[in-house]
Tab-separated table of C-alpha atoms in Angstrom:
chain	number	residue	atom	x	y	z
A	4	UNK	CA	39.319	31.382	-31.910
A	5	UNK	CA	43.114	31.847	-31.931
A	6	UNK	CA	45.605	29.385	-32.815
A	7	UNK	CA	46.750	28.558	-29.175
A	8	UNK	CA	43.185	27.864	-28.343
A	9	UNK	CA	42.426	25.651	-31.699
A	10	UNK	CA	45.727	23.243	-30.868
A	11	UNK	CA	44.555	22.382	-27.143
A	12	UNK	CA	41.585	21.988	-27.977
A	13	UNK	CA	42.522	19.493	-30.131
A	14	UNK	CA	45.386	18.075	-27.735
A	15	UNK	CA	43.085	17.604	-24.928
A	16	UNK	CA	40.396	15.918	-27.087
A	17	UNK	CA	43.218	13.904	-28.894
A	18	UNK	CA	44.087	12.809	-25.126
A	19	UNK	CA	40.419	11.423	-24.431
A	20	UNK	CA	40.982	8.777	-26.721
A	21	UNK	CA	44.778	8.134	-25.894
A	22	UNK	CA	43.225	7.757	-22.033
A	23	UNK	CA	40.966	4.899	-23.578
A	24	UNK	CA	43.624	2.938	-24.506
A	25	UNK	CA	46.974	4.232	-23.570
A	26	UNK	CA	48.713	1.124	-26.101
A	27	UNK	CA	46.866	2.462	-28.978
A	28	UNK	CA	47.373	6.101	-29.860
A	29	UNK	CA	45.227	8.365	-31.512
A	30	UNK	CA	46.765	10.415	-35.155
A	31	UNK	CA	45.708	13.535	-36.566
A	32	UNK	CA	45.549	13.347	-39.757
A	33	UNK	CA	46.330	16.430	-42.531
A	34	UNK	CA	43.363	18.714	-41.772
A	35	UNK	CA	41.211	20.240	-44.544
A	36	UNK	CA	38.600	22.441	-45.483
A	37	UNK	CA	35.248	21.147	-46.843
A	38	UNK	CA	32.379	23.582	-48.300
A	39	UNK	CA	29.079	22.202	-49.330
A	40	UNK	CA	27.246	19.297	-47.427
A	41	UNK	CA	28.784	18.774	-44.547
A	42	UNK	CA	31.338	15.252	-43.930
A	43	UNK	CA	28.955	12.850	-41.393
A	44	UNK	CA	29.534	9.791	-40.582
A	45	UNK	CA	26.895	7.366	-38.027
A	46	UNK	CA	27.247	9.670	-35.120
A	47	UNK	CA	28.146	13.164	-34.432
A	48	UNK	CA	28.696	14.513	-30.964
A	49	UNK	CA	27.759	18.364	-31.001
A	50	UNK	CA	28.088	21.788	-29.617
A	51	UNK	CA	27.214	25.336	-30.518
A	52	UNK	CA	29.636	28.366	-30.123
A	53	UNK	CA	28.737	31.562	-30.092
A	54	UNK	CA	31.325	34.570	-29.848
A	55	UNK	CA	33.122	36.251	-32.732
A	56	UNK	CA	31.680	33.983	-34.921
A	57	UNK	CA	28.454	31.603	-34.607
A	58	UNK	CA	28.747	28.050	-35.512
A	59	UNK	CA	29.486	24.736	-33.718
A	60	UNK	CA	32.285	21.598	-33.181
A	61	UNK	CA	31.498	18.281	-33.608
A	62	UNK	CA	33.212	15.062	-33.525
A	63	UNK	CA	31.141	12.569	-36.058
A	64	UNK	CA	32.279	9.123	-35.514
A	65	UNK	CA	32.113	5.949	-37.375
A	66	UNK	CA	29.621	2.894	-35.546
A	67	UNK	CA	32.410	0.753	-35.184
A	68	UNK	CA	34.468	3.177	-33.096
A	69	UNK	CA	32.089	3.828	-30.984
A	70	UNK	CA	31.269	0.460	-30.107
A	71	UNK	CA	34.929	0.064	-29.396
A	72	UNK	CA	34.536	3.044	-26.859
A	73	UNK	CA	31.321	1.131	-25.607
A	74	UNK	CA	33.695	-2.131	-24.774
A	75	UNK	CA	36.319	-0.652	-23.561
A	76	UNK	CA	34.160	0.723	-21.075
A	77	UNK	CA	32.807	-2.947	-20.457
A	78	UNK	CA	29.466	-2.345	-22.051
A	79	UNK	CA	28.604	-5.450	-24.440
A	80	UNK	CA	25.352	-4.285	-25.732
A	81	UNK	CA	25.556	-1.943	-28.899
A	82	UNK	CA	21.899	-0.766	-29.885
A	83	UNK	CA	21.382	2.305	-30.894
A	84	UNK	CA	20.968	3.339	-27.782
A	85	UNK	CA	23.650	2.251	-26.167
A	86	UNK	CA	25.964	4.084	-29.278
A	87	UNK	CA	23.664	7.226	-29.338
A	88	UNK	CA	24.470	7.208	-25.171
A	89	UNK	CA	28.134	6.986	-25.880
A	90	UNK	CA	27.923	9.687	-28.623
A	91	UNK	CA	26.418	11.837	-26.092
A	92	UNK	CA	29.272	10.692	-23.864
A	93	UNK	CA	31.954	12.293	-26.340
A	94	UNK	CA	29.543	15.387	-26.577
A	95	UNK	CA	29.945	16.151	-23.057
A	96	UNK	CA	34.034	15.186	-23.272
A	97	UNK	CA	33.604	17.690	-26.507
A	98	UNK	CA	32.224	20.275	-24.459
A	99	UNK	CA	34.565	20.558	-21.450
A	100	UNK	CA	37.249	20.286	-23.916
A	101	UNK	CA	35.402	23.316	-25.549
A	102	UNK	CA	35.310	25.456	-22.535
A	103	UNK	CA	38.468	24.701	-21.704
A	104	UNK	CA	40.590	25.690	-24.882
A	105	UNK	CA	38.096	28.520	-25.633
A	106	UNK	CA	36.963	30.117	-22.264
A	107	UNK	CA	35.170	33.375	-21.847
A	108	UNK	CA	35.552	34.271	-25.412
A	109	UNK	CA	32.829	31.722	-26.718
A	110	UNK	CA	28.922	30.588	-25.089
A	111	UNK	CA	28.759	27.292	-25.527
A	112	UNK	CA	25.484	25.340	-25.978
A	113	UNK	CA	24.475	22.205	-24.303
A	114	UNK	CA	26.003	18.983	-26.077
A	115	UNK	CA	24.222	17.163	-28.139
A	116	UNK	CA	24.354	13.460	-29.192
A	117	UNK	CA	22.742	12.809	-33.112
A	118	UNK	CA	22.101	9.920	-35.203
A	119	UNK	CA	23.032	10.780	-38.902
A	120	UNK	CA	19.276	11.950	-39.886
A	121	UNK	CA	18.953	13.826	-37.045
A	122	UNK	CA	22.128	16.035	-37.568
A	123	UNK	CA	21.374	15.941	-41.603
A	124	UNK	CA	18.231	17.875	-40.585
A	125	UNK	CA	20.516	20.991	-39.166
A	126	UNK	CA	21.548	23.792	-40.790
A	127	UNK	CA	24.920	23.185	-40.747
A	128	UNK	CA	27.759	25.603	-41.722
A	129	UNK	CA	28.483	25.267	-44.872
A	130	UNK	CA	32.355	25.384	-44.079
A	131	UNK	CA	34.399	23.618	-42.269
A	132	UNK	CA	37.245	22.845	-41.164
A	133	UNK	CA	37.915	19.043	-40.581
A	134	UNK	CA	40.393	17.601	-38.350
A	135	UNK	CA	40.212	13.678	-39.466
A	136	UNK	CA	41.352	11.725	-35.964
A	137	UNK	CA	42.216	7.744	-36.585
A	138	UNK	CA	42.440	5.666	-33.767
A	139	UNK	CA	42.174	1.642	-33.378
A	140	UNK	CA	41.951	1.697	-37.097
A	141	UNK	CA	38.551	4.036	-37.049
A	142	UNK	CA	38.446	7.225	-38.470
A	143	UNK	CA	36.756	10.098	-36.565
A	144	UNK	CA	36.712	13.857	-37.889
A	145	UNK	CA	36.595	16.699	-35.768
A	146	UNK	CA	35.116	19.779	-37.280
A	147	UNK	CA	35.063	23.556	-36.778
A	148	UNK	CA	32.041	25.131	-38.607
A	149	UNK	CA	32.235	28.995	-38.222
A	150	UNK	CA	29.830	31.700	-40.044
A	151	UNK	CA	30.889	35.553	-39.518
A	152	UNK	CA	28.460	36.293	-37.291
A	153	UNK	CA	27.196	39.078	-39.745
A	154	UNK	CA	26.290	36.722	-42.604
A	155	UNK	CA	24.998	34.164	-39.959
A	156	UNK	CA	22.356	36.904	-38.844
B	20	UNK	CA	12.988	48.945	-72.152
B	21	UNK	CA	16.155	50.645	-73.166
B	22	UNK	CA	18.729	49.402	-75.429
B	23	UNK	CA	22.374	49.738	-75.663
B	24	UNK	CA	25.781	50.796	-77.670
B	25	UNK	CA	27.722	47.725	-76.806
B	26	UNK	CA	31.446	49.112	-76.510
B	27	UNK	CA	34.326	46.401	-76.195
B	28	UNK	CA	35.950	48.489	-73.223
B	29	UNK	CA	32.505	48.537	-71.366
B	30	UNK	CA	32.319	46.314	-68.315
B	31	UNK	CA	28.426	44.928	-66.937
B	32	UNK	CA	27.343	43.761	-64.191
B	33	UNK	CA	24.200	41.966	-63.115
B	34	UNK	CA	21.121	44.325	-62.230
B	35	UNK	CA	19.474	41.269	-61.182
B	36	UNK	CA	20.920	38.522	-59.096
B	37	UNK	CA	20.045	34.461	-59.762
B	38	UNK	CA	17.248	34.333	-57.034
B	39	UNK	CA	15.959	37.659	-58.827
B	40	UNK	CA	15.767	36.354	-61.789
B	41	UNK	CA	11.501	35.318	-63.131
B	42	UNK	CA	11.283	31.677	-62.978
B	43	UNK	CA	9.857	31.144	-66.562
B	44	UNK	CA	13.038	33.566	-68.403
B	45	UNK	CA	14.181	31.652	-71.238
B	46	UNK	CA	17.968	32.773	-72.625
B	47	UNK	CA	20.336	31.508	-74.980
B	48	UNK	CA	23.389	29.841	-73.901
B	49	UNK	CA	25.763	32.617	-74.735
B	50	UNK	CA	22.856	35.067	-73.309
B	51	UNK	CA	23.515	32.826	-69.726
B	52	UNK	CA	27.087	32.580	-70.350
B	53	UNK	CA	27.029	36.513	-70.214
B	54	UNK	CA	24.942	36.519	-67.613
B	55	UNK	CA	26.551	34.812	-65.094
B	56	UNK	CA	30.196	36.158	-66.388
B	57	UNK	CA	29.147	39.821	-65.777
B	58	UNK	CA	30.427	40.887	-62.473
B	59	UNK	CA	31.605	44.253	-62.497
B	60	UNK	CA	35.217	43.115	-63.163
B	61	UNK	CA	35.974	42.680	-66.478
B	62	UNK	CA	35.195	43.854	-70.169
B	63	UNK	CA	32.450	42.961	-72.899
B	64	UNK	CA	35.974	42.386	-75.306
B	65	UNK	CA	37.529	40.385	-72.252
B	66	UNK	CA	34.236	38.537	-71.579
B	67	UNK	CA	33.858	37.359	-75.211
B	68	UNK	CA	37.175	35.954	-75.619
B	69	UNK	CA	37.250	34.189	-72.615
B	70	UNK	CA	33.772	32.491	-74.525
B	71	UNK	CA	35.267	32.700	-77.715
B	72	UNK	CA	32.071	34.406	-78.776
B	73	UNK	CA	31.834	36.520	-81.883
B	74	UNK	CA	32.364	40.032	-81.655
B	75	UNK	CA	28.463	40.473	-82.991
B	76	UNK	CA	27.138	37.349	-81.484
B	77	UNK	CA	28.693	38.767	-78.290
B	78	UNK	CA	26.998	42.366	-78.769
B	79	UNK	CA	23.984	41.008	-79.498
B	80	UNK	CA	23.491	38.899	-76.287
B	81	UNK	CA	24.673	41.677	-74.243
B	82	UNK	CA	22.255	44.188	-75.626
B	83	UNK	CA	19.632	41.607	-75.426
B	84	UNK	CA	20.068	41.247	-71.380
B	85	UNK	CA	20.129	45.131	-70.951
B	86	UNK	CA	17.085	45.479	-72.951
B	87	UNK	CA	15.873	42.652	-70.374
B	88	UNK	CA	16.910	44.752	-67.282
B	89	UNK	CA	19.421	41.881	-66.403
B	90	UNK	CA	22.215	43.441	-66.277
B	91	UNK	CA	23.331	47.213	-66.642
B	92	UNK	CA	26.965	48.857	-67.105
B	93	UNK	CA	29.543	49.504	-64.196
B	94	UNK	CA	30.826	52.835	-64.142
B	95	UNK	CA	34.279	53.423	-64.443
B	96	UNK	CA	36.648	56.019	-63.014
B	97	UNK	CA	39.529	57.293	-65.207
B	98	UNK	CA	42.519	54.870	-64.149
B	99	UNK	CA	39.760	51.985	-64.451
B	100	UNK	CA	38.413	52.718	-68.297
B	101	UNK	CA	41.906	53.206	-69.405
B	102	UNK	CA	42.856	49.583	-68.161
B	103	UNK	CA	39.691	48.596	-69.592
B	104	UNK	CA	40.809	49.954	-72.903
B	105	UNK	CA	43.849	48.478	-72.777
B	106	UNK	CA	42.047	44.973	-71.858
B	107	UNK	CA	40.167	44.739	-74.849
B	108	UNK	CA	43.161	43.480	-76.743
B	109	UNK	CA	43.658	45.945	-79.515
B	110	UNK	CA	47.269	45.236	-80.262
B	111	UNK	CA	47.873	48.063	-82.722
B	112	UNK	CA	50.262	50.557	-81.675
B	113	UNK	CA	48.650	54.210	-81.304
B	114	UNK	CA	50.454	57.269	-80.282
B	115	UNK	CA	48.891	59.284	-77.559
B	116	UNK	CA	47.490	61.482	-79.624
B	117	UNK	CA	45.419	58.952	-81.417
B	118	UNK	CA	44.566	56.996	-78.206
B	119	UNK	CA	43.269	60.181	-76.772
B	120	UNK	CA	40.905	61.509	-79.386
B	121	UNK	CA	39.702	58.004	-79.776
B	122	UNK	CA	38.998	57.836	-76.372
B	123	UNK	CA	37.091	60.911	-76.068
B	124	UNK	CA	35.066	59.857	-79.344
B	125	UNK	CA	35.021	56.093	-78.711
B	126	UNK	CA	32.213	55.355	-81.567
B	127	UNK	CA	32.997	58.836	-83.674
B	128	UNK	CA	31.553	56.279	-87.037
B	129	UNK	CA	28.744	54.494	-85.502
B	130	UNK	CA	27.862	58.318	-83.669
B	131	UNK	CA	25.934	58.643	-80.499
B	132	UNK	CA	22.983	57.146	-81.160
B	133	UNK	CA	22.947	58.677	-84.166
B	134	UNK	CA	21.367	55.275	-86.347
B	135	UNK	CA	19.184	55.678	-88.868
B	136	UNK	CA	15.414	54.927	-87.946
B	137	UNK	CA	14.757	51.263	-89.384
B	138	UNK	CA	18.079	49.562	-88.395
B	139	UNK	CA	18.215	46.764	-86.016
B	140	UNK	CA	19.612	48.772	-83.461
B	141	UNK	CA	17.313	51.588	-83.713
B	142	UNK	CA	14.418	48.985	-83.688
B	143	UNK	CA	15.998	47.612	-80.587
B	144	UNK	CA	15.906	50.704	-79.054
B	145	UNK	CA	12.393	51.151	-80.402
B	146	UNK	CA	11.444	47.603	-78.246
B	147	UNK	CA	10.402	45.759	-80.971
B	148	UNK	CA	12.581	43.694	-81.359
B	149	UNK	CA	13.476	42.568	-77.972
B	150	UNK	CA	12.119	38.801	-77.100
B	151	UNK	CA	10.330	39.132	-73.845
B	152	UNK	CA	11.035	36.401	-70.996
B	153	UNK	CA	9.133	33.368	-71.651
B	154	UNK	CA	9.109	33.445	-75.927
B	155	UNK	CA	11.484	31.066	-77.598
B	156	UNK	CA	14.979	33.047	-78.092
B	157	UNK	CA	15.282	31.210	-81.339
B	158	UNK	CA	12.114	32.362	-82.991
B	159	UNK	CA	12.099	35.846	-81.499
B	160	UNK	CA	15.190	36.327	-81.422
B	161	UNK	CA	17.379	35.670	-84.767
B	162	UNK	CA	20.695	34.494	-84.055
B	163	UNK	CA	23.756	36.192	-85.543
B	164	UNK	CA	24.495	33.116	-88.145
B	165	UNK	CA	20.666	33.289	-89.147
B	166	UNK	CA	21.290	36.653	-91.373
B	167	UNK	CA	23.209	40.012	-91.438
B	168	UNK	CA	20.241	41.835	-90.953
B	169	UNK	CA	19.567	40.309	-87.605
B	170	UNK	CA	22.527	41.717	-86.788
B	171	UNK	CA	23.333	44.775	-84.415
B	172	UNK	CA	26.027	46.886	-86.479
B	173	UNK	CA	28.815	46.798	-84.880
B	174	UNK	CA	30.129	49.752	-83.223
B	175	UNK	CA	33.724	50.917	-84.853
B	176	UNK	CA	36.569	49.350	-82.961
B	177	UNK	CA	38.013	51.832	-81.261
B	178	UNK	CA	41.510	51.938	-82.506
B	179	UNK	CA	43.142	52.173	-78.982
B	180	UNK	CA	46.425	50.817	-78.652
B	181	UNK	CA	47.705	52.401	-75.358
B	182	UNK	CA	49.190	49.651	-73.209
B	183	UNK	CA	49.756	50.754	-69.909
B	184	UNK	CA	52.036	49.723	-67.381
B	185	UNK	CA	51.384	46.904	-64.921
B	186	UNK	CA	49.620	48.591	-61.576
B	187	UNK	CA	52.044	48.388	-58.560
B	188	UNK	CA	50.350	45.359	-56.258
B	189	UNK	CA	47.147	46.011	-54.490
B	190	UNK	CA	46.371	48.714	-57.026
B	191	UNK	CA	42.913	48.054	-59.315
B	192	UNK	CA	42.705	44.090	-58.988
B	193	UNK	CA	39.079	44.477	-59.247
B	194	UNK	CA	40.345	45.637	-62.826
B	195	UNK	CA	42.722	43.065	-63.848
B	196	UNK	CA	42.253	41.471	-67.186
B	197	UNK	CA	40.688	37.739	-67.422
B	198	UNK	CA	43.177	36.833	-69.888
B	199	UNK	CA	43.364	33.108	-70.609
B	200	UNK	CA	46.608	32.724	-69.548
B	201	UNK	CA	46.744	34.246	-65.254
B	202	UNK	CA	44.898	31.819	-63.004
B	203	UNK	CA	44.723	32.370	-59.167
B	204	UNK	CA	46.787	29.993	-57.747
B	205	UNK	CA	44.985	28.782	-54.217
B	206	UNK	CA	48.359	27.291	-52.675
B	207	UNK	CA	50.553	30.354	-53.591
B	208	UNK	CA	47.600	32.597	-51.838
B	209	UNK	CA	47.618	29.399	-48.756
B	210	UNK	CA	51.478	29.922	-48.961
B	211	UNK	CA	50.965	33.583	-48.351
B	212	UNK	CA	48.834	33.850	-45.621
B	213	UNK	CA	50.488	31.065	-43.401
B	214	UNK	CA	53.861	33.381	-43.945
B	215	UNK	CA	51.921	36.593	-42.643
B	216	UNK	CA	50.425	33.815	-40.021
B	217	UNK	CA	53.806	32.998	-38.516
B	218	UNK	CA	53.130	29.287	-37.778
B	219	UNK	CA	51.449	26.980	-40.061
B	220	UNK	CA	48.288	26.040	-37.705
B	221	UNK	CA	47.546	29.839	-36.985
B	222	UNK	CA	47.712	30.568	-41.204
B	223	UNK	CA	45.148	27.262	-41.654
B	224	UNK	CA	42.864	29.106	-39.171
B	225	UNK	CA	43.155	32.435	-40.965
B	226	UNK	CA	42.863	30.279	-44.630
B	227	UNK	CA	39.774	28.504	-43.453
B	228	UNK	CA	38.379	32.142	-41.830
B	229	UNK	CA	39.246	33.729	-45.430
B	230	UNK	CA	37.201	30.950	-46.882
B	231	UNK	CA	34.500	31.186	-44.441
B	232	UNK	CA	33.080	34.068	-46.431
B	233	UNK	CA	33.361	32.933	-49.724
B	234	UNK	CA	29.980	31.506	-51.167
B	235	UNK	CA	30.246	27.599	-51.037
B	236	UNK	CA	28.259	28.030	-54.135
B	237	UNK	CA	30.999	28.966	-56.089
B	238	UNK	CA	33.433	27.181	-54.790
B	239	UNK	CA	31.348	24.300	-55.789
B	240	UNK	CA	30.660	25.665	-58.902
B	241	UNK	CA	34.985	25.120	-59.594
B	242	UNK	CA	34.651	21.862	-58.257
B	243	UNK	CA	36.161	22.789	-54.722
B	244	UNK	CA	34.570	20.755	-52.491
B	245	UNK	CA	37.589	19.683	-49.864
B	246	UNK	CA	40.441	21.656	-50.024
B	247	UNK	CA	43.967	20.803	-48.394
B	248	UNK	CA	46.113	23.371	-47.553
B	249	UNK	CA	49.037	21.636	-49.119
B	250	UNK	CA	46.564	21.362	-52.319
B	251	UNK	CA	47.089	23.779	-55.278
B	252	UNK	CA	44.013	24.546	-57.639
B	253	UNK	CA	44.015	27.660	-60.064
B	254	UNK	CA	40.862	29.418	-59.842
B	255	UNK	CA	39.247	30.284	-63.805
B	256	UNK	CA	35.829	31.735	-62.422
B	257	UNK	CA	36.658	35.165	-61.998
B	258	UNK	CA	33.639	35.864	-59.854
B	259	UNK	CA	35.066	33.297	-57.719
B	260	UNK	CA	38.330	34.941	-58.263
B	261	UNK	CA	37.257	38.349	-56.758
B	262	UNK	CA	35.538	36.910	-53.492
B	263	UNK	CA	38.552	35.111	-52.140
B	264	UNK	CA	40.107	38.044	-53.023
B	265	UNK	CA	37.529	40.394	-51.159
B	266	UNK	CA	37.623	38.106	-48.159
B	267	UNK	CA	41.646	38.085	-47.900
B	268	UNK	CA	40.518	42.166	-47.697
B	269	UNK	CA	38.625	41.893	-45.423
B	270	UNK	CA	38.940	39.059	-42.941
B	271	UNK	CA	42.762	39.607	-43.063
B	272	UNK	CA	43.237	43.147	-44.090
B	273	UNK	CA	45.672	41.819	-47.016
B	274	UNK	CA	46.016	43.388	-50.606
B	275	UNK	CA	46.634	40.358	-52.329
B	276	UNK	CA	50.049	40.616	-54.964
B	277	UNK	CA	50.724	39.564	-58.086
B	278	UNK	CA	52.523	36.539	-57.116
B	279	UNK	CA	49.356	34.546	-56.025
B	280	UNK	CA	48.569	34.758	-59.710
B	281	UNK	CA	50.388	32.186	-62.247
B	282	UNK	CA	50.864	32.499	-65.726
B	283	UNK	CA	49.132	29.370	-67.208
B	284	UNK	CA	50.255	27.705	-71.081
């Protein structure tokens, strides 16, 4: 993962949620490192890399944010269901975005949509690098979590 | 069981890690304090300061954990004992002369394990008096205020006063002395490697893939849970210390200078 590839990456996933509402721009905030339980919030939208290092990128999202995404897309109903589909919805955004900025360098896994117990139960990395993202007054963070693939082994 | 001539200059490190360590070992808090401090890096003298232990109390916990197999002594090569020498903080002035037939007879008064049958040490050495895991340190093991006979003698201080010369950078940090006052400042080292970087977002990657291989444990342990890279913390754990510096090593091929560490008051 090499600079260029880190900043679109987080460009084109910035421009998902400028797309949803072109009035209301998304910020990215100061990132930050975080070691130790990972930061989750209701939902997280994840994939797995694999490549020079092993680990994954997810975008864990507040409720209320995604029920925003859920209206603007004309969807009134906001069970868990509906949120856990939209979650999955950024997973697969998450994912192209993924393959895009990264390429051949990296496999990436089939995206995943989890509720906050289910993505507590994962062994995590441990490290991360969190990208906080605040749009319509929400704030999302999207996170790099990398082993060195010979301590991951 | 063996025991052990506890010499200011000599540095330890663990012969057993945490997870090693038999769930039902009871220590003394100095005893764990030593423990955990003894990483290869720095000296018994150094150590004890930095705890403001006693010289005996300090000797006496130390001999008690190699008795126990916990930890054992690093060897040193020639540039590394004389920096250990001069890290134990003798301050008296010694011509060359004097430093060097010191150094070659570190203990000439206490000998080479030349005790006399019957004193504590020998008796340590003997095993008898070494508290097995599981029995009450205080009972079996007399504390330092309870007595001078529970004492260890204390080895003569080796009257080195040789102070060398500051090593030019990247030379011996493993080495460097834990005084109270030099702290590893985290934004000077941030500072540094977004400089070698070239742009800020490429040095955040390489900061965050330096930190990917330091244990989360003991970053933790220093209270670093989020860190910002415009954030500046000074590191005190020196076994923290020396894996961020291993990792700059390694993930970045960087010899970190002296100008990541600040003098503290």
């Amino acid at each position: 993962m090499n600079p260029e590839q880190l900043r679109l990456f987080k460009r084109i996933t910035l421009d998902y949620f400028a797309k949803l509402a072109p009035a209301e721009q998304p910020a990215m905030g100061e990132p930050h490192m975080h070691f130790g339980e990972p930061e989750l919030l209701d939902y997280t939208s994840l994939i797995e890399i694999d490549g020079e290092y092993q680990g994954c990128i997810y975008l864990t999202s507040p409720e209320a944010m995604l029920r925003d995404v859920l209206l603007i897309n004309g969807e009134q109903k906001d069970s868990p269901e509906h949120l856990k589909d939209m979650c999955q919805e950024f997973s697969n955004v998450l994912s192209g975005n993924a393959s895009k900025a990264f390429g051949g360098n990296w496999r990436i896994s089939v995206p995943r949509s989890l509720s906050l117990a289910e993505v507590r139960a994962l062994d995590l990395p441990a490290s991360t690098f969190v990208m906080p993202i605040t749009w319509r007054g929400q704030r999302a963070l999207l996170v790099v979590g990398l082993r060195a693939v010979r301590e991951a082994a | 069981m063996t025991s052990l001539l506890v010499l200011p200059q000599a540095v330890y490190r663990r012969a057993k890690a945490p997870h090693e360590l038999p769930g039902d070992l009871r220590l003394t808090a100095l005893e764990w304090a030593l423990y955990f401090a003894v990483t290869g890096t720095h000296t018994a003298a150094e150590i004890g300061r930095e705890m403001r232990a006693d010289e005996a109390a300090r000797d006496e916990a130390l001999a008690r954990l190699f008795a126990l197999e916990l930890i054992e002594e690093q060897q040193l090569n020639a540039s590394e004992y004389v920096r250990a020498v001069a890290a134990t903080g003798d301050r008296e002035e010694k011509t060359l002369v004097e430093f060097l037939v010191r150094a070659a007879r570190p203990n000439a008064a206490a000998g080479r394990g030349g005790e006399a049958p019957g004193t504590p040490r020998q008796a340590l050495r003997d095993g008898a008096s070494v508290p097995h895991a599981g029995t009450s340190p205080r009972s079996a093991w007399p504390h330092a205020a309870s007595g001078a006979a529970s004492r260890l003698p204390r080895p003569a201080q080796p009257a080195f006063g040789f102070k060398p010369l500051p090593p030019p950078d990247g030379i011996n940090k493993e080495n460097r002395p834990m005084s109270g006052s030099r702290r590893l400042s985290l934004r000077a080292l941030m500072n540094l490697i977004e400089k070698q970087a070239g742009s800020r977002e490429a040095g955040q990657l390489d900061i965050y893939r330096v930190f990917v291989r330091v244990d989360t444990v003991l970053l933790k342990r220093s209270g670093i849970e989020t860190l910002r890279f415009t954030e500046d913390r000074l590191v005190s754990d020196p076994e923290l210390e020396q894996a961020i510096v291993r990792s700059v090593k390694k993930t970045l091929g960087l010899d970190c200078p002296d100008s990541i560490w600040v003098d503290v008051a």
